[in-house]
Amino acid sequence: MTIKLWLEHALQDADRRGLPALRPLLEALARATSALRNADWNPDATGQFDAHAR
């Protein structure tokens, strides 16, 4: 699942539950997660790694 897709689902769920205050928190979490996954010190954010590369 992509961050974008997760965010869409999370926002829809928050709206459905009548929790509009969650929207900025969910958006901030998505931005932070995206920044961490794109960090230059994080060469593989897929969850798979080459054990021989270390």
CSV table of N, CA, C and O in Angstrom, one decimal:
chain,number,residue,atom,x,y,z
A,1,MET,N,0.9,-1.2,0.0
A,1,MET,CA,0.0,0.0,0.0
A,1,MET,C,0.9,1.2,0.0
A,1,MET,O,1.8,1.3,0.8
A,2,THR,N,0.6,2.2,-0.8
A,2,THR,CA,1.3,3.4,-0.9
A,2,THR,C,0.9,4.4,0.2
A,2,THR,O,-0.2,4.2,0.8
A,3,ILE,N,1.7,5.3,0.5
A,3,ILE,CA,1.4,6.3,1.5
A,3,ILE,C,0.1,7.1,1.0
A,3,ILE,O,-0.8,7.4,1.8
A,4,LYS,N,0.1,7.4,-0.3
A,4,LYS,CA,-1.0,8.2,-0.8
A,4,LYS,C,-2.3,7.4,-0.6
A,4,LYS,O,-3.4,8.0,-0.2
A,5,LEU,N,-2.3,6.1,-1.0
A,5,LEU,CA,-3.5,5.3,-0.8
A,5,LEU,C,-3.9,5.2,0.7
A,5,LEU,O,-5.1,5.3,1.0
A,6,TRP,N,-2.9,5.0,1.5
A,6,TRP,CA,-3.2,4.9,3.0
A,6,TRP,C,-3.8,6.1,3.5
A,6,TRP,O,-4.8,6.1,4.2
A,7,LEU,N,-3.3,7.3,3.0
A,7,LEU,CA,-3.8,8.6,3.5
A,7,LEU,C,-5.3,8.7,3.0
A,7,LEU,O,-6.1,9.2,3.8
A,8,GLU,N,-5.6,8.4,1.8
A,8,GLU,CA,-6.9,8.5,1.3
A,8,GLU,C,-7.9,7.7,2.1
A,8,GLU,O,-9.0,8.2,2.5
A,9,HIS,N,-7.5,6.5,2.4
A,9,HIS,CA,-8.4,5.6,3.2
A,9,HIS,C,-8.5,6.1,4.7
A,9,HIS,O,-9.6,6.1,5.2
A,10,ALA,N,-7.4,6.6,5.2
A,10,ALA,CA,-7.5,7.1,6.6
A,10,ALA,C,-8.3,8.3,6.7
A,10,ALA,O,-9.1,8.5,7.7
A,11,LEU,N,-8.2,9.2,5.7
A,11,LEU,CA,-9.0,10.4,5.7
A,11,LEU,C,-10.5,10.1,5.6
A,11,LEU,O,-11.4,10.7,6.2
A,12,GLN,N,-10.8,9.2,4.7
A,12,GLN,CA,-12.2,8.8,4.5
A,12,GLN,C,-12.7,8.2,5.8
A,12,GLN,O,-13.9,8.4,6.2
A,13,ASP,N,-12.0,7.4,6.4
A,13,ASP,CA,-12.4,6.7,7.7
A,13,ASP,C,-12.6,7.8,8.8
A,13,ASP,O,-13.6,7.7,9.5
A,14,ALA,N,-11.7,8.7,8.9
A,14,ALA,CA,-11.9,9.8,9.9
A,14,ALA,C,-13.1,10.6,9.6
A,14,ALA,O,-13.9,11.0,10.5
A,15,ASP,N,-13.4,10.9,8.3
A,15,ASP,CA,-14.6,11.7,7.9
A,15,ASP,C,-15.8,10.9,8.2
A,15,ASP,O,-16.8,11.4,8.8
A,16,ARG,N,-15.8,9.6,7.9
A,16,ARG,CA,-17.0,8.7,8.2
A,16,ARG,C,-17.3,8.6,9.7
A,16,ARG,O,-18.4,8.6,10.1
A,17,ARG,N,-16.2,8.7,10.5
A,17,ARG,CA,-16.4,8.6,12.0
A,17,ARG,C,-16.7,10.0,12.6
A,17,ARG,O,-16.9,10.1,13.8
A,18,GLY,N,-16.7,11.0,11.8
A,18,GLY,CA,-17.0,12.4,12.3
A,18,GLY,C,-15.8,12.9,13.1
A,18,GLY,O,-16.1,13.6,14.1
A,19,LEU,N,-14.6,12.7,12.7
A,19,LEU,CA,-13.4,13.1,13.4
A,19,LEU,C,-12.6,14.1,12.5
A,19,LEU,O,-11.5,13.7,12.1
A,20,PRO,N,-13.1,15.2,12.2
A,20,PRO,CA,-12.3,16.1,11.3
A,20,PRO,C,-11.0,16.6,11.9
A,20,PRO,O,-10.1,17.0,11.2
A,21,ALA,N,-10.9,16.6,13.2
A,21,ALA,CA,-9.6,17.0,13.8
A,21,ALA,C,-8.4,16.1,13.5
A,21,ALA,O,-7.3,16.5,13.7
A,22,LEU,N,-8.8,14.9,13.1
A,22,LEU,CA,-7.7,13.9,12.7
A,22,LEU,C,-7.0,14.3,11.4
A,22,LEU,O,-5.9,13.9,11.1
A,23,ARG,N,-7.7,15.0,10.5
A,23,ARG,CA,-7.2,15.3,9.2
A,23,ARG,C,-5.8,15.9,9.2
A,23,ARG,O,-4.9,15.3,8.5
A,24,PRO,N,-5.5,16.9,9.9
A,24,PRO,CA,-4.2,17.5,9.9
A,24,PRO,C,-3.1,16.5,10.5
A,24,PRO,O,-2.0,16.5,10.0
A,25,LEU,N,-3.5,15.8,11.4
A,25,LEU,CA,-2.6,14.8,12.0
A,25,LEU,C,-2.3,13.7,11.1
A,25,LEU,O,-1.1,13.3,10.9
A,26,LEU,N,-3.3,13.2,10.4
A,26,LEU,CA,-3.0,12.1,9.4
A,26,LEU,C,-2.2,12.6,8.2
A,26,LEU,O,-1.3,11.9,7.7
A,27,GLU,N,-2.4,13.9,7.8
A,27,GLU,CA,-1.6,14.4,6.7
A,27,GLU,C,-0.2,14.6,7.1
A,27,GLU,O,0.7,14.4,6.4
A,28,ALA,N,0.0,15.1,8.4
A,28,ALA,CA,1.4,15.3,8.9
A,28,ALA,C,2.1,13.9,9.0
A,28,ALA,O,3.3,13.8,8.7
A,29,LEU,N,1.4,12.9,9.4
A,29,LEU,CA,2.0,11.6,9.5
A,29,LEU,C,2.4,11.0,8.1
A,29,LEU,O,3.5,10.5,8.0
A,30,ALA,N,1.5,11.3,7.2
A,30,ALA,CA,1.9,10.9,5.8
A,30,ALA,C,3.1,11.6,5.3
A,30,ALA,O,4.0,11.0,4.6
A,31,ARG,N,3.2,12.9,5.5
A,31,ARG,CA,4.4,13.6,5.1
A,31,ARG,C,5.6,13.1,5.8
A,31,ARG,O,6.7,13.0,5.1
A,32,ALA,N,5.6,12.9,7.1
A,32,ALA,CA,6.7,12.4,7.8
A,32,ALA,C,7.1,11.0,7.3
A,32,ALA,O,8.3,10.8,7.2
A,33,THR,N,6.2,10.2,7.1
A,33,THR,CA,6.5,8.8,6.6
A,33,THR,C,7.1,8.9,5.2
A,33,THR,O,8.1,8.2,5.0
A,34,SER,N,6.6,9.7,4.4
A,34,SER,CA,7.2,9.9,3.1
A,34,SER,C,8.6,10.4,3.1
A,34,SER,O,9.5,9.9,2.4
A,35,ALA,N,8.8,11.4,4.0
A,35,ALA,CA,10.2,11.9,4.1
A,35,ALA,C,11.2,10.9,4.6
A,35,ALA,O,12.3,10.8,4.2
A,36,LEU,N,10.7,10.1,5.6
A,36,LEU,CA,11.6,9.0,6.1
A,36,LEU,C,11.9,8.0,5.0
A,36,LEU,O,13.0,7.5,4.9
A,37,ARG,N,10.9,7.6,4.2
A,37,ARG,CA,11.1,6.6,3.2
A,37,ARG,C,12.0,7.1,2.1
A,37,ARG,O,12.7,6.4,1.4
A,38,ASN,N,12.0,8.4,1.9
A,38,ASN,CA,12.8,9.0,0.8
A,38,ASN,C,14.2,9.5,1.2
A,38,ASN,O,14.9,10.0,0.4
A,39,ALA,N,14.5,9.3,2.5
A,39,ALA,CA,15.8,9.8,3.0
A,39,ALA,C,16.9,9.1,2.3
A,39,ALA,O,16.8,7.9,2.0
A,40,ASP,N,18.0,9.9,2.1
A,40,ASP,CA,19.1,9.3,1.4
A,40,ASP,C,19.9,8.2,2.2
A,40,ASP,O,20.6,7.4,1.6
A,41,TRP,N,19.7,8.2,3.5
A,41,TRP,CA,20.3,7.1,4.2
A,41,TRP,C,19.5,5.8,4.3
A,41,TRP,O,19.9,4.9,4.9
A,42,ASN,N,18.4,5.9,3.6
A,42,ASN,CA,17.5,4.7,3.6
A,42,ASN,C,17.4,4.2,2.2
A,42,ASN,O,16.5,4.4,1.4
A,43,PRO,N,18.4,3.3,1.8
A,43,PRO,CA,18.5,2.9,0.4
A,43,PRO,C,17.4,2.0,-0.1
A,43,PRO,O,17.1,1.9,-1.2
A,44,ASP,N,16.7,1.3,0.8
A,44,ASP,CA,15.7,0.3,0.4
A,44,ASP,C,14.5,0.4,1.4
A,44,ASP,O,14.6,-0.2,2.5
A,45,ALA,N,13.5,1.1,1.1
A,45,ALA,CA,12.3,1.2,1.9
A,45,ALA,C,11.2,0.2,1.6
A,45,ALA,O,10.1,0.3,2.0
A,46,THR,N,11.5,-0.8,0.7
A,46,THR,CA,10.5,-1.8,0.3
A,46,THR,C,10.3,-2.9,1.3
A,46,THR,O,9.3,-3.6,1.2
A,47,GLY,N,11.1,-3.0,2.3
A,47,GLY,CA,11.0,-4.0,3.3
A,47,GLY,C,11.8,-5.2,2.9
A,47,GLY,O,12.0,-6.2,3.7
A,48,GLN,N,12.4,-5.2,1.7
A,48,GLN,CA,13.3,-6.3,1.3
A,48,GLN,C,14.7,-5.7,1.2
A,48,GLN,O,14.9,-4.6,1.0
A,49,PHE,N,15.6,-6.5,1.5
A,49,PHE,CA,17.0,-6.1,1.5
A,49,PHE,C,17.9,-7.2,1.0
A,49,PHE,O,17.6,-8.4,1.1
A,50,ASP,N,19.1,-6.8,0.6
A,50,ASP,CA,20.1,-7.7,0.1
A,50,ASP,C,21.0,-8.0,1.3
A,50,ASP,O,21.8,-7.2,1.7
A,51,ALA,N,20.9,-9.2,1.9
A,51,ALA,CA,21.7,-9.5,3.1
A,51,ALA,C,23.2,-9.5,2.8
A,51,ALA,O,24.0,-9.3,3.7
A,52,HIS,N,23.6,-9.7,1.5
A,52,HIS,CA,25.0,-9.7,1.2
A,52,HIS,C,25.6,-8.3,0.9
A,52,HIS,O,26.8,-8.1,0.8
A,53,ALA,N,24.7,-7.3,0.9
A,53,ALA,CA,25.2,-5.9,0.6
A,53,ALA,C,25.9,-5.3,1.8
A,53,ALA,O,26.5,-4.3,1.7
A,54,ARG,N,25.8,-5.8,3.0
A,54,ARG,CA,26.4,-5.2,4.2
A,54,ARG,C,27.7,-5.7,4.5
A,54,ARG,O,28.3,-6.6,4.3
